[in-house]
Coordinates of C-alpha atoms in Angstrom, one line a residue:
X1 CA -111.7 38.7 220.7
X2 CA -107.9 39.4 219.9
X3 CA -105.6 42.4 218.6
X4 CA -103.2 40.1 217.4
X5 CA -102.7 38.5 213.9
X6 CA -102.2 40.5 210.7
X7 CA -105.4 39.1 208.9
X8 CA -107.1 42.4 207.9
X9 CA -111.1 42.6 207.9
X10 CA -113.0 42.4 203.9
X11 CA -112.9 45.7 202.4
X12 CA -116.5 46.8 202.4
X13 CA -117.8 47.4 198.8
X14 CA -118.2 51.2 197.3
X15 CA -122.1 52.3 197.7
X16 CA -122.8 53.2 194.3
X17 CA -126.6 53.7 195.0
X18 CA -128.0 57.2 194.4
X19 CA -130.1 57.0 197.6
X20 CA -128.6 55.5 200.9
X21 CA -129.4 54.9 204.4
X22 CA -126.9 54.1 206.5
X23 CA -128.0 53.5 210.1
X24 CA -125.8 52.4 213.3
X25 CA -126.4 51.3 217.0
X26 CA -123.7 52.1 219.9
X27 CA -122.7 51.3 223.4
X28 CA -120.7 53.0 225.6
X29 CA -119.5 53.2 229.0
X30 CA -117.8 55.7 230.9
X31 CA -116.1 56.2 234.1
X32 CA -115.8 59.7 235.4
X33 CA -114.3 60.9 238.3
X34 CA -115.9 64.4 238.6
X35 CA -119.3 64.2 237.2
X36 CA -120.7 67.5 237.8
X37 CA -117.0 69.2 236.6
X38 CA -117.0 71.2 239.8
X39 CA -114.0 72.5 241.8
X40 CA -115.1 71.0 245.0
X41 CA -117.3 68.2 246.4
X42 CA -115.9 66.0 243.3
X43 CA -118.3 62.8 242.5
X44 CA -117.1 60.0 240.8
X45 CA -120.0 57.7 238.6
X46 CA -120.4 55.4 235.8
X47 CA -122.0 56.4 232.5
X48 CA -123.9 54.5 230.1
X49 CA -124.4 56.1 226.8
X50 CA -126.4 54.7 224.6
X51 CA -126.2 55.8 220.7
X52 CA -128.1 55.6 217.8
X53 CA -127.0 57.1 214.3
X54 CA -128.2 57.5 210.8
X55 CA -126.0 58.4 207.5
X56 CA -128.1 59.3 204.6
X57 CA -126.3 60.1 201.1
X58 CA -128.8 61.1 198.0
X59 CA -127.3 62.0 194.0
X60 CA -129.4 62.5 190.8
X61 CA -128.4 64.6 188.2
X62 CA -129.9 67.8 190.1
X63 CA -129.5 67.3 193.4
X64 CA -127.2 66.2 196.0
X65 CA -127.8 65.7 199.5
X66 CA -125.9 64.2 202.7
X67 CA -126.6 63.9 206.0
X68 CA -124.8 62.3 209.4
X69 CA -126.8 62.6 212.6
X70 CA -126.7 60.7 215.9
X71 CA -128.6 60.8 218.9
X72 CA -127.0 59.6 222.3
X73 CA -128.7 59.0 226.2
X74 CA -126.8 59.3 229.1
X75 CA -127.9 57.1 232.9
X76 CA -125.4 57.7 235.3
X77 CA -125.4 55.3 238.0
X78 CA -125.4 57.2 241.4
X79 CA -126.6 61.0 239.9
X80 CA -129.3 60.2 238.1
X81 CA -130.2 63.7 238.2
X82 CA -127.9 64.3 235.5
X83 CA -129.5 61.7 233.1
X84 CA -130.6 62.8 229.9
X85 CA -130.4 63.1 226.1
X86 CA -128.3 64.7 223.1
X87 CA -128.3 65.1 219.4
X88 CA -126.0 66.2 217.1
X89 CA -125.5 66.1 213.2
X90 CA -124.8 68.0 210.0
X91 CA -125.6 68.4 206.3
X92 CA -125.7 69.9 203.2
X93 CA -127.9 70.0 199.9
X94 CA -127.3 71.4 196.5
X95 CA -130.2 71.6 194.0
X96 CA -129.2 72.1 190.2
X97 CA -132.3 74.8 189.0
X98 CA -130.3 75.6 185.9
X99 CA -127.6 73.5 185.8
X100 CA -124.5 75.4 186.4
X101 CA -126.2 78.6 186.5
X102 CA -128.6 78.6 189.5
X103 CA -129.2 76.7 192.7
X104 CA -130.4 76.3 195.6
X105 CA -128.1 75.6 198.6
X106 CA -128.5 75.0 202.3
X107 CA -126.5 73.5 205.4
X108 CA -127.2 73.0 208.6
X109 CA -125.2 71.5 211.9
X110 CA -126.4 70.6 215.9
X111 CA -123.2 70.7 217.6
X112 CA -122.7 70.5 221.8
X113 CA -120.1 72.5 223.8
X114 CA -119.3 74.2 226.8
X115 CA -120.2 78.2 227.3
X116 CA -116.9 79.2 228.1
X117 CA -113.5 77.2 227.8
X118 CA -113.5 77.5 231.5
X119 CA -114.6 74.0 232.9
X120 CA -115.1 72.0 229.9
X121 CA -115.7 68.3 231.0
X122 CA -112.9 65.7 229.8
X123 CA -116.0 64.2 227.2
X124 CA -119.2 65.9 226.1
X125 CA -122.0 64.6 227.9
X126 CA -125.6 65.4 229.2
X127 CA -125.9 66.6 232.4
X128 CA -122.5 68.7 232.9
X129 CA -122.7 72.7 234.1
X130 CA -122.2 75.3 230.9
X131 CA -123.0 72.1 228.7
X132 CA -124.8 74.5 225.1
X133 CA -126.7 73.2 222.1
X134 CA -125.7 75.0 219.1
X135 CA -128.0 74.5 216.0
X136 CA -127.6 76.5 212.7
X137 CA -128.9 76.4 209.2
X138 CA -128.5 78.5 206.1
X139 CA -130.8 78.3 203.4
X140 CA -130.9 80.5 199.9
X141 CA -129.9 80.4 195.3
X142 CA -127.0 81.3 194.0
X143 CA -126.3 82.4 190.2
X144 CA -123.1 82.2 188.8
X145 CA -123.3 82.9 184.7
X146 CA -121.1 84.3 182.6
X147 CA -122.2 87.3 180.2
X148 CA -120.8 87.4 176.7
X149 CA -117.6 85.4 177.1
X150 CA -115.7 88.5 179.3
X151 CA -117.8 89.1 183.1
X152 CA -118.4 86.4 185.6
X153 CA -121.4 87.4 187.7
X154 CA -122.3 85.8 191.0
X155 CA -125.0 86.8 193.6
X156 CA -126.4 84.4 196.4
X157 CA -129.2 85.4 198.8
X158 CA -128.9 83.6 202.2
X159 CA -131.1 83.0 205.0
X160 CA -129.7 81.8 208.2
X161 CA -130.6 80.8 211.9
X162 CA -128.8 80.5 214.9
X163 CA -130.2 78.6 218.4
X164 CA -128.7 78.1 221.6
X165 CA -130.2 75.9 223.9
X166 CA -128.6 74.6 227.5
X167 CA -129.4 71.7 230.1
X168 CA -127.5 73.4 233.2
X169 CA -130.1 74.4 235.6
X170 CA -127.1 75.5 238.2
X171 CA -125.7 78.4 236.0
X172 CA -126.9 81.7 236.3
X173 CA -125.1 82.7 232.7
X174 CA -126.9 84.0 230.1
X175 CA -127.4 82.1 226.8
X176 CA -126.8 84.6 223.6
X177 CA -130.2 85.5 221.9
X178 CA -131.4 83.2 218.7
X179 CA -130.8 85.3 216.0
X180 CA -132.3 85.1 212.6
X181 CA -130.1 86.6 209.6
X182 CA -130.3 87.5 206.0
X183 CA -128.0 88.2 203.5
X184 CA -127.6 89.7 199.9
X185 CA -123.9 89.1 198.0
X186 CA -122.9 89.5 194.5
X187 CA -119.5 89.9 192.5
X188 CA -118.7 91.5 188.9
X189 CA -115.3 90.5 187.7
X190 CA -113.6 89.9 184.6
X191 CA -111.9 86.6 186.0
X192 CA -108.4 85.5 184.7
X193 CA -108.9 86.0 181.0
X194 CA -107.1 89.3 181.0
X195 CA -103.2 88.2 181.2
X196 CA -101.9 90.8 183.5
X197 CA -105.2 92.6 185.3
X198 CA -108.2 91.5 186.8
X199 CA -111.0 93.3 188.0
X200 CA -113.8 92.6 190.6
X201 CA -116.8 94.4 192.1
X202 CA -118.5 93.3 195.1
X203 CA -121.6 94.2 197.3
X204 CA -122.7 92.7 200.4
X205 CA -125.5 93.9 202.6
X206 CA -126.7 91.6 206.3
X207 CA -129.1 92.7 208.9
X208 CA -130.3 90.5 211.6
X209 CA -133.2 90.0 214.3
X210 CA -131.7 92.8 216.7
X211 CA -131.4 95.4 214.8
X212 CA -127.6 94.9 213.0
X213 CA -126.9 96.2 209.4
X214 CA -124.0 96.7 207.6
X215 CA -123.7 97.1 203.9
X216 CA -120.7 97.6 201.8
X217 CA -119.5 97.8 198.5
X218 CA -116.0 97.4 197.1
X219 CA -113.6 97.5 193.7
X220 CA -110.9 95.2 193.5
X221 CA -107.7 95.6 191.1
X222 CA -105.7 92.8 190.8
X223 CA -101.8 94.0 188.4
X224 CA -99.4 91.0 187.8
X225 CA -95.8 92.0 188.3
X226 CA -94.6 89.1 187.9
X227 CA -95.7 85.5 186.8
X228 CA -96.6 84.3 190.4
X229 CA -97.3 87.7 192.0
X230 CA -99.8 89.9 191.8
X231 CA -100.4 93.8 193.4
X232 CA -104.0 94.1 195.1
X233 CA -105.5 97.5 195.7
X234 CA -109.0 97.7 197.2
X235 CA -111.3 101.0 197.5
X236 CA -115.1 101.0 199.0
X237 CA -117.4 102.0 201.0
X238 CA -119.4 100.9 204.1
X239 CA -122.2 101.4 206.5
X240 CA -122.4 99.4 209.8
X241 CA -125.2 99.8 212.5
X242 CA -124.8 98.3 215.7
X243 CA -127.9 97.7 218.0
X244 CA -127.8 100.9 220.2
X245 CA -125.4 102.3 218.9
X246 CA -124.5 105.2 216.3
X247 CA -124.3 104.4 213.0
X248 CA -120.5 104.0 211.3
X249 CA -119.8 105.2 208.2
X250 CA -116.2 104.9 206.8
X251 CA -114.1 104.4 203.8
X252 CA -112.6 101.4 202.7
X253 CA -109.2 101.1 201.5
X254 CA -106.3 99.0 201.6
X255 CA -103.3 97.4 199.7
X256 CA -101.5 94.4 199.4
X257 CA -99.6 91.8 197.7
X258 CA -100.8 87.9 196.6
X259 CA -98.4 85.3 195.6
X260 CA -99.7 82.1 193.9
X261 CA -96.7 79.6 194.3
X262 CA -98.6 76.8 192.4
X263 CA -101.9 75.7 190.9
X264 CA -103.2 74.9 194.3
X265 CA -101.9 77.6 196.5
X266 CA -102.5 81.3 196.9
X267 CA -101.4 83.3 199.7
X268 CA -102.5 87.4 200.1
X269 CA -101.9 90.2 202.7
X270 CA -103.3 93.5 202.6
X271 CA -102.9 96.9 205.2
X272 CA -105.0 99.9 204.9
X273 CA -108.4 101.4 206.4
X274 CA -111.9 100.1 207.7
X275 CA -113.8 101.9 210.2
X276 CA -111.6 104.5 210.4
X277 CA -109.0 102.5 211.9
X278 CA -106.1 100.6 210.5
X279 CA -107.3 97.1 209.4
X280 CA -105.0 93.8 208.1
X281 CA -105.8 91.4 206.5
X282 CA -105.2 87.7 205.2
X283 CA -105.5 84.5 203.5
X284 CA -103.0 81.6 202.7
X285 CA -104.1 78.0 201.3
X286 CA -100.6 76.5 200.5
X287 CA -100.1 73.2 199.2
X288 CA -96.5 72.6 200.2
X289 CA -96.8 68.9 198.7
X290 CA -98.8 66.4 198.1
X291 CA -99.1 65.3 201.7
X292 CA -98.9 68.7 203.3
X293 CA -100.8 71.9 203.6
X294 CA -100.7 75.2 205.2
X295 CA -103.8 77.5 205.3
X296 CA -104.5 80.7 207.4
X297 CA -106.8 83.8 207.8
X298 CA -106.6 87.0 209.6
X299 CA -109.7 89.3 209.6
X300 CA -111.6 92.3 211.3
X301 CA -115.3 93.1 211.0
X302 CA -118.1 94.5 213.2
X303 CA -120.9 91.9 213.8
X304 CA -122.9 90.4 216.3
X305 CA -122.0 86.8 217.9
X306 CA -124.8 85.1 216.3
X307 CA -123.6 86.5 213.1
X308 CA -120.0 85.5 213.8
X309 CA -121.7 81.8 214.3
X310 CA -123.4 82.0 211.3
X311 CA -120.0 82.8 208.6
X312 CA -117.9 80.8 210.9
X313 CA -120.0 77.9 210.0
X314 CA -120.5 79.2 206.3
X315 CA -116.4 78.9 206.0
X316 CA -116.3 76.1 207.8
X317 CA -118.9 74.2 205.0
X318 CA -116.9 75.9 202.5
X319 CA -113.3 74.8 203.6
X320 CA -114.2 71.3 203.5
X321 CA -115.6 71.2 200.3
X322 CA -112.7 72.8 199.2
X323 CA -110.3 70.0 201.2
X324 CA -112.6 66.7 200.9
X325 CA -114.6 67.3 197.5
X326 CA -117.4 66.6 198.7
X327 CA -121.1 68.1 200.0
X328 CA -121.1 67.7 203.3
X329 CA -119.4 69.5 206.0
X330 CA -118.3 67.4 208.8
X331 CA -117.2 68.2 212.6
X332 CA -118.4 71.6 213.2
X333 CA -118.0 72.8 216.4
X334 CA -117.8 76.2 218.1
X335 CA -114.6 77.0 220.5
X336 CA -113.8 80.2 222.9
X337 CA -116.5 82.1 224.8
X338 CA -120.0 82.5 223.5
X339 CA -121.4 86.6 223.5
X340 CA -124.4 87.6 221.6
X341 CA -122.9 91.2 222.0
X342 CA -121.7 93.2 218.7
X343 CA -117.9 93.5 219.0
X344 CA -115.3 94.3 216.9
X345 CA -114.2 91.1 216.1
X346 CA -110.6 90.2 214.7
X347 CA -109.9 86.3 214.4
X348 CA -107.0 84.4 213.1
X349 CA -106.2 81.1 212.5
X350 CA -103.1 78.9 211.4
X351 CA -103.5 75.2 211.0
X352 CA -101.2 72.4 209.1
X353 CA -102.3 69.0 207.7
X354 CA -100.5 66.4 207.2
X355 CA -101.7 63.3 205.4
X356 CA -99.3 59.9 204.9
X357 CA -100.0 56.5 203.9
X358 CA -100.3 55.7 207.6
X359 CA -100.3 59.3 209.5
X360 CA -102.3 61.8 210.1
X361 CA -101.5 65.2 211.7
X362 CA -103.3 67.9 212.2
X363 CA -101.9 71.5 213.8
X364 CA -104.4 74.4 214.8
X365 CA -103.8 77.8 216.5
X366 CA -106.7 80.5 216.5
X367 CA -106.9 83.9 218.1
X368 CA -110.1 86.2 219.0
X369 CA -110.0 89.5 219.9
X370 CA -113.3 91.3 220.8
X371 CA -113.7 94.6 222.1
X372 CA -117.4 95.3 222.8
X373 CA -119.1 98.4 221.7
X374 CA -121.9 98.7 224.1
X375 CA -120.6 97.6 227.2
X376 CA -117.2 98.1 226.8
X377 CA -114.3 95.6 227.6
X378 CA -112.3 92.5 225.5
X379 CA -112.5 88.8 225.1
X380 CA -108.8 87.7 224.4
X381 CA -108.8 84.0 224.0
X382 CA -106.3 82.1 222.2
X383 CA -107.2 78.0 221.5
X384 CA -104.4 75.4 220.2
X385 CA -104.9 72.0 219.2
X386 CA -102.8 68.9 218.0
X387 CA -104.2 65.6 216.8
X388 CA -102.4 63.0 215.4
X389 CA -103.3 59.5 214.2
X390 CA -101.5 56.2 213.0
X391 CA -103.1 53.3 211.2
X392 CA -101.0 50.6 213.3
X393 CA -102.7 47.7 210.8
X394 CA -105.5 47.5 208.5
X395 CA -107.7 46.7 211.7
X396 CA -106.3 49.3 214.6
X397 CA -105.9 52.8 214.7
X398 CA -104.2 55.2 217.1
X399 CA -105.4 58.6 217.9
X400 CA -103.7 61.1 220.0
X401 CA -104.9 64.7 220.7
X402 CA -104.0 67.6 222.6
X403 CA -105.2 71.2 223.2
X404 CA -105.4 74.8 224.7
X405 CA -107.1 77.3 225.4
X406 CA -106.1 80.4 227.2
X407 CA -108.4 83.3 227.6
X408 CA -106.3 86.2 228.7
X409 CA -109.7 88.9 229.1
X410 CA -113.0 88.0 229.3
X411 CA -115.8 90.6 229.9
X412 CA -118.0 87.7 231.5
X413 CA -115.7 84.8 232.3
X414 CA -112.4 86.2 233.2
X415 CA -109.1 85.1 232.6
X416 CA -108.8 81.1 233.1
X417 CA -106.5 78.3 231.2
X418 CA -107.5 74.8 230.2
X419 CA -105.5 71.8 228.9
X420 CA -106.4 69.1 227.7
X421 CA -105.4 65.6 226.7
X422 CA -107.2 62.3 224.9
X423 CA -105.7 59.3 223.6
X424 CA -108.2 56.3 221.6
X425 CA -107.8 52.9 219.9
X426 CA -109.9 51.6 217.8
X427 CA -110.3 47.9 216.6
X428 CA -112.8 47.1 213.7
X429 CA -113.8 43.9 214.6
X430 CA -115.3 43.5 210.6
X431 CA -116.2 45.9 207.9
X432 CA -119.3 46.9 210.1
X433 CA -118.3 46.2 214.0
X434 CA -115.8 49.0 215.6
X435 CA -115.0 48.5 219.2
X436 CA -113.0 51.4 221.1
X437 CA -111.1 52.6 224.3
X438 CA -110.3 56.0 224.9
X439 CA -109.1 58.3 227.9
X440 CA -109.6 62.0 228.2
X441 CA -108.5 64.4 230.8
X442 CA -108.6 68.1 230.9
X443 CA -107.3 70.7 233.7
X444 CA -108.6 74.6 234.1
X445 CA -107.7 77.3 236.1
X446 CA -108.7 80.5 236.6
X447 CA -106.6 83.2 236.5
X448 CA -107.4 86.1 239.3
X449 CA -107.3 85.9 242.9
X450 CA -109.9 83.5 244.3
X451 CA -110.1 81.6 241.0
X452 CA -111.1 77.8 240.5
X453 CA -109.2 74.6 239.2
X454 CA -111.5 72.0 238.5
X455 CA -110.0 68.2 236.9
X456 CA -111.5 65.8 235.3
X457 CA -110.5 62.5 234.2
X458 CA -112.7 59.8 231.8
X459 CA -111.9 56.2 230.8
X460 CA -114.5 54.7 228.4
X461 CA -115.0 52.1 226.6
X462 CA -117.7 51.2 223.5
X463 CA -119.0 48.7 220.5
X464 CA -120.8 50.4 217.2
X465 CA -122.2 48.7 214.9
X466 CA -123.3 49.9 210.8
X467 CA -126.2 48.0 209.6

């Protein structure tokens, strides 16, 4: 085999099949030099990983359906202790009742991390300490109709599940709880048919298996002032019910300003009142150009961990959709510290994607802030990530990434810092054989007296192959 020469492998042919099975065999080795991720008493070992994936694509005139799973073994050489299994996967399914008018939707994702951002391992394997299985699914209709020509209406009942599941027998912290969840949503609005005033009426009500309610409803008012900007003023009311804790009822109110700088775009900020505490919020989804976009949310609710899982992942599958066109959500993965606690949780998040002809880059910074009602205390964790990637030749890609994390409070893991590094090329040998190198390193520290550092650095290399 050689990297050299500019002959680019045949273009494989478009699948226009309405059903598809896609399946794919992989092998992998890696070379650690701190298997267990510990501070001290560092072991070094070889990994074989063994893989085995499946893509599966289905589209009639009712229903659409994709899936990506994969399935992956791990046999290190000297701690065989450590040797075990791993899935992960994702999908999404959209059945046309009524076409147009009512569906039914669900979307689902098994996705490994770490419990804390503390100690991640340089790759995700079986066998590490804090390693978590995350699994969630949402299942439920939705109606959208339109009644007499002037009032969009909209309602979606959802039922969700959350799992967490963990292979570290050395840890002594607690998993969150699996958490079942329902919700009720609907809208009333006029839409954009009115040329300078929109109105919109919402209702939302979720209660989980622990005893969490809230409920709220709200009217919108949207006033053009001018041709790309538009006043927003928001009045409500809501109920929230921690576990444990008294019940909240407060006011909602808040105003703001949205700005639509082309078809694509919108961008909104409001100020006012939730909880009976000043609240912001925002939303931004600009397409600068055709190869570059800036989105980014800022938002504070009260909810449970498992809850904040569950409409992470639901924006997440929505985002996509939104960016891609398509089904499927792809990648989901959680980041920070996992608490099943109810908090008040605000989150933000600022990314930018760049897409060329040849290059791809992709800029992320999020920030959580959760101040616990029960127990009391914060988690303050901010997470920053850069990846970039060059199409060298029709046949060989470059990927680079880096990221941080920084958790500044933490009621359960205290303060720590982690960097992180990778770098992989990829050579497809044909249309259906990849081969790839990669190395990944990653350094934490905590951040209080008597703290840990713990390294870790990984050099693999691996063959896949589509069938």
């Amino acid at each position: 085999m050689t990297l050299t020469g500019g002959v680019a492998p045949a273009a494989e042919p478009i699948d226009q099949r309405p059903f598809s099975i896609t399946p794919s065999l992989g092998v992998q080795g890696v070379y650690t030099d701190n298997a267990r991720v510990t501070a001290s008493n560092r072991t070094s070992d070889f990994i074989l990983r063994g893989l085995l994936g499946v893509e599966a694509k289905l589209a009639t005139s009712r229903l659409t359906a994709q899936a990506v799973g994969e399935a992956s073994y791990d046999a290190y050489s000297r701690l065989s202790d450590l040797n075990g299994g791993s899935v992960s996967g994702n999908g999404a399914a959209n059945l046309q009742l009524i076409r147009n008018t009512l569906a039914i939707e669900a979307e689902g994702a098994v996705t490994n991390g770490s419990i804390s951002t503390f100690g991640a391992p340089a790759t995700q394997r079986h066998g590490v300490g804090g390693h978590v299985r995350l699994s969630t699914y949402a299942v439920g209709p939705r109606l959208t109709m339109t009644r007499g020509d002037h009032v969009d209406v909209a309602a979606a009942a959802r039922f969700s599940q959350v799992f967490y599941a963990t292979n570290d027998r050395d840890s002594d912290r607690a998993l969150p709880e699996d958490d079942s969840i329902v919700q009720l949503v609907g809208s009333v609005g006029s839409g954009a048919r009115l040329r300078r005033y929109e109105w919109l009426t919402t209702g939302e009500f979720v209660k989980d298996d622990h005893g969490y309610k809230a409920a709220n409803a709200v009217q919108s008012v949207f006033v053009g002032l001018r041709p790309k900007v538009r006043l927003i003023s928001r009045v409500g009311y809501e109920r929230v019910t921690p576990p444990g804790i008294a019940r909240i009822t407060a006011p909602i109110a808040s105003a703001g300003l949205e700005f639509t700088p082309n078809a694509r775009s919108k961008i909104s900020v409001e100020g006012g009142s939730r909880y009976h505490r000043t609240a912001w919020a925002a939303d931004a989804n600009f397409q600068v150009s055709r190869t570059l976009l800036l989105t980014g949310a800022y938002s504070k609710t009260i909810q449970p961990g498992q809850v904040a899982v569950a409409r992470s992942f639901r924006e997440f599958v929505q985002r996509n959709a939104q960016l891609q066109q398509a089904n499927a959500p792809t990648g989901f993965t959680f980041d920070g510290n996992l608490y099943g606690e109810t908090s008040v949780y605000r989150s933000g998040d600022l990314r930018a994607l760049y897409t060329g002809a040849t290059d791809s880059l992709m800029a992320l910074g999020s920030w959580t802030n959760r101040t616990f009602l029960r127990s009391g205390g914060r988690d303050r964790t901010f997470i920053g990530q850069v990846a970039y990637t060059r199409r060298l030749r029709p046949d060989l890609t470059l990927s680079l990434e880096t990221n941080y994390s920084h958790t500044y409070e933490s009621l359960l893991y205290g303060a720590s810092k982690t960097r992180g590094f990778s770098g992989r090329l990829a050579y497809k040998i044909n249309p259906r054989t990849e081969f790839e190198t990669r190395f990944d390193r990653t350094k934490s520290r905590q951040l209080f007296p008597g703290g840990e550092r713990i390294a870790e650095s990984a050099v693999s290399i691996g063959l896949r192959r589509t069938f």
